[in-house]
Coordinates of C-alpha atoms and ligand atoms in Angstrom, one line a residue:
N1 CA 7.4 69.9 -38.7
S2 CA 6.9 67.3 -36.0
T3 CA 5.5 68.0 -32.6
F4 CA 6.3 65.7 -29.7
K5 CA 3.9 65.6 -26.8
V6 CA 5.7 65.2 -23.5
L7 CA 4.2 64.9 -20.0
V8 CA 5.9 65.8 -16.8
L9 CA 4.5 63.7 -13.9
G10 CA 5.2 63.1 -10.3
E11 CA 3.9 64.2 -6.9
S12 CA 2.8 67.7 -6.1
G13 CA 5.8 69.9 -5.1
V14 CA 8.6 67.9 -6.7
G15 CA 9.3 70.8 -9.1
K16 CA 7.4 69.9 -12.3
T17 CA 6.3 73.4 -13.2
S18 CA 9.8 74.8 -12.2
I19 CA 11.5 72.3 -14.5
I20 CA 9.2 73.2 -17.4
R21 CA 9.6 76.9 -16.9
R22 CA 13.4 76.6 -16.6
F23 CA 13.5 74.7 -19.9
T24 CA 11.0 76.8 -21.9
E25 CA 11.6 80.3 -20.5
E26 CA 15.1 79.9 -19.0
Q27 CA 13.9 81.3 -15.6
Y28 CA 13.2 80.1 -12.1
Q29 CA 10.9 81.7 -9.6
E30 CA 10.7 80.6 -6.0
S31 CA 7.0 81.3 -5.6
Y32 CA 5.1 80.7 -8.7
I33 CA 1.3 80.5 -8.6
S34 CA 0.3 77.9 -11.0
T35 CA -2.8 78.3 -13.1
I36 CA -5.7 76.0 -12.5
G37 CA -6.2 73.4 -15.2
I38 CA -3.7 71.8 -17.5
D39 CA -1.5 73.9 -19.6
S40 CA 1.3 73.2 -22.0
R41 CA 4.4 75.1 -23.1
S42 CA 6.4 74.5 -26.2
K43 CA 10.0 74.9 -27.3
V44 CA 11.6 74.1 -30.6
V45 CA 14.7 72.1 -30.5
N46 CA 17.0 70.5 -33.1
I47 CA 17.1 66.8 -33.0
G48 CA 18.8 64.7 -35.7
N49 CA 19.1 67.8 -37.9
E50 CA 15.5 68.5 -37.7
N51 CA 13.5 71.1 -35.8
V52 CA 10.9 69.5 -33.6
R53 CA 8.5 71.2 -31.3
L54 CA 8.5 69.7 -27.8
Q55 CA 5.1 70.3 -26.4
I56 CA 5.4 69.9 -22.7
W57 CA 2.3 69.4 -20.6
D58 CA 2.1 70.4 -17.0
T59 CA -0.4 68.9 -14.6
A60 CA -1.0 72.3 -13.0
G61 CA -1.8 70.7 -9.7
Q62 CA -4.4 68.2 -11.0
E63 CA -2.3 65.3 -9.7
R64 CA -3.3 66.1 -6.2
F65 CA -6.8 65.1 -6.9
R66 CA -5.8 62.0 -9.0
T67 CA -8.0 63.4 -11.8
L68 CA -5.6 63.4 -14.7
T69 CA -7.9 62.4 -17.5
S70 CA -7.3 60.0 -20.4
A71 CA -7.3 63.1 -22.7
Y72 CA -4.2 64.3 -20.9
Y73 CA -2.4 61.0 -21.8
R74 CA -3.8 60.8 -25.3
G75 CA -1.0 61.1 -27.9
A76 CA 1.7 61.4 -25.3
M77 CA 5.0 60.2 -26.8
G78 CA 7.2 60.8 -23.8
I79 CA 6.9 61.0 -20.0
I80 CA 9.3 62.6 -17.6
L81 CA 8.7 61.1 -14.2
V82 CA 10.0 63.4 -11.4
Y83 CA 10.6 62.9 -7.7
D84 CA 12.2 65.3 -5.2
V85 CA 15.6 64.1 -3.8
T86 CA 14.6 65.7 -0.4
S87 CA 11.3 63.8 -0.2
E88 CA 11.1 60.1 0.6
Y89 CA 7.4 60.2 -0.1
S90 CA 7.8 61.5 -3.7
F91 CA 10.3 58.8 -4.4
S92 CA 8.2 55.9 -3.0
S93 CA 5.3 57.3 -5.1
I94 CA 7.2 56.4 -8.3
T95 CA 5.7 52.9 -8.2
N96 CA 2.2 54.3 -8.2
W97 CA 3.0 56.6 -11.0
L98 CA 4.4 53.8 -13.1
E99 CA 1.2 51.8 -12.6
T100 CA -0.9 54.8 -13.6
I101 CA 1.2 55.3 -16.7
V102 CA 0.8 51.7 -17.7
Q103 CA -3.0 52.0 -17.3
N104 CA -3.3 55.3 -19.2
A105 CA -0.4 55.9 -21.6
S106 CA 0.4 54.1 -24.9
K107 CA 2.4 51.0 -24.4
N108 CA 5.5 52.3 -26.2
V109 CA 5.7 55.7 -24.6
C110 CA 9.3 56.8 -23.9
K111 CA 10.0 57.3 -20.2
L112 CA 12.8 58.7 -18.0
L113 CA 13.3 59.2 -14.3
V114 CA 14.4 62.5 -12.8
G115 CA 15.5 63.3 -9.2
N116 CA 15.0 67.1 -8.9
K117 CA 16.3 69.6 -6.3
I118 CA 19.9 68.3 -6.4
D119 CA 21.1 71.8 -5.4
C120 CA 19.7 71.2 -1.9
E121 CA 22.2 70.6 0.9
E122 CA 23.5 67.1 1.5
D123 CA 21.7 67.0 4.9
Y124 CA 18.3 67.3 3.2
K125 CA 19.1 64.9 0.4
V126 CA 17.3 61.8 1.6
I127 CA 17.4 59.9 -1.7
S128 CA 21.0 59.2 -2.7
T129 CA 22.1 59.2 -6.3
E130 CA 22.7 55.4 -6.0
K131 CA 19.2 54.8 -4.8
G132 CA 17.8 56.8 -7.7
K133 CA 20.0 55.0 -10.2
E134 CA 19.0 51.6 -8.8
R135 CA 15.3 52.5 -9.1
A136 CA 15.8 53.6 -12.7
D137 CA 17.8 50.4 -13.6
D138 CA 15.1 48.2 -12.0
T139 CA 12.5 49.7 -14.3
G140 CA 14.8 50.1 -17.4
L141 CA 14.6 53.9 -17.4
Q142 CA 17.3 56.4 -18.1
F143 CA 18.1 58.5 -15.0
F144 CA 19.0 62.2 -14.4
E145 CA 19.5 64.3 -11.3
T146 CA 18.5 67.9 -11.9
S147 CA 18.0 71.3 -10.4
A148 CA 15.3 73.6 -11.8
K149 CA 16.9 76.2 -9.5
T150 CA 20.4 76.2 -10.9
G151 CA 19.4 74.8 -14.3
D152 CA 21.6 71.7 -13.8
K153 CA 20.9 69.0 -16.4
I154 CA 17.5 70.4 -17.3
N155 CA 18.3 70.8 -21.0
E156 CA 19.9 67.4 -21.1
V157 CA 16.7 65.8 -19.8
F158 CA 14.5 67.3 -22.6
M159 CA 17.1 66.7 -25.3
E160 CA 17.4 63.1 -24.3
M161 CA 13.6 62.8 -24.3
G162 CA 13.5 64.3 -27.8
K163 CA 16.1 61.9 -29.1
M164 CA 14.3 58.9 -27.6
I165 CA 11.0 59.8 -29.2
N166 CA 12.8 60.5 -32.5
E167 CA 14.4 57.0 -32.5
A168 CA 11.2 55.3 -31.4
K169 CA 9.3 57.0 -34.3
R170 CA 11.9 55.9 -36.8
K171 CA 11.6 52.3 -35.7
K172 CA 7.9 52.2 -36.4
Ligands
GDP201 P1 5.2 71.0 -8.9 O1 4.0 71.0 -7.9 O2 5.7 69.6 -9.1 O3 4.9 71.7 -10.2 O4 6.4 71.8 -8.2 P2 6.8 73.4 -8.3 O5 7.5 73.6 -9.6 O6 5.6 74.2 -8.1 O7 7.8 73.5 -7.1 C1 7.5 73.3 -5.8 C2 8.4 74.0 -4.9 O8 9.7 73.5 -5.0 C3 8.5 75.5 -5.2 O9 8.6 76.2 -4.0 C4 9.8 75.6 -6.0 O10 10.4 76.9 -5.9 C5 10.7 74.5 -5.4 N1 11.6 73.9 -6.3 C6 11.4 73.4 -7.6 N2 12.5 73.0 -8.2 C7 13.5 73.2 -7.3 C8 14.9 72.9 -7.3 O11 15.5 72.4 -8.3 N3 15.6 73.2 -6.2 C9 15.0 73.8 -5.1 N4 15.8 74.0 -4.0 N5 13.7 74.0 -5.0 C10 13.0 73.7 -6.1

């Protein structure tokens, strides 16, 4: 059986751990103390009539120190790049993250863009859906808006990532 290594990247606080926990454990906790160091969680999903293990790697806060090592990127087949729709800073950081990805990840790694915390009130939503979509189109990425809190579109993101990796593998 295949294992697909998937990274979840983006600024601290955008909801990476919450997204991973929502997908793998189907739960959400407001205050979750993340462990130090990098950890990964797995979930088996059915893609193209085959069971594949999505092995999802969290940064566990390492992104704050800009110390994600090349070992972290090694063998990564997919990257889910996350910003927070209530944070202009997290959105503008996407450019930096894309550069970091080019420098560290394999050239044909599958990527998609996610705007998280879509459950937040309109007043707090500083990055509109249109703005997110535009950014995704500019960089040729697929785009989703999610909520780890309500679970909105979380499965869709990971299933799409699985499909993308599966197709990329078959083209090889
Ligand atoms: P990380 O640093 O990127 O791993 O982010 P966390 O998963 O630790 O989340 C940071 C904060 O945002 C926590 O207080 C979460 O409860 C909150 N959070 C994460 N996802 C959502 C979401 O979809 N909606 C809302 N309202 N809050 C969220």
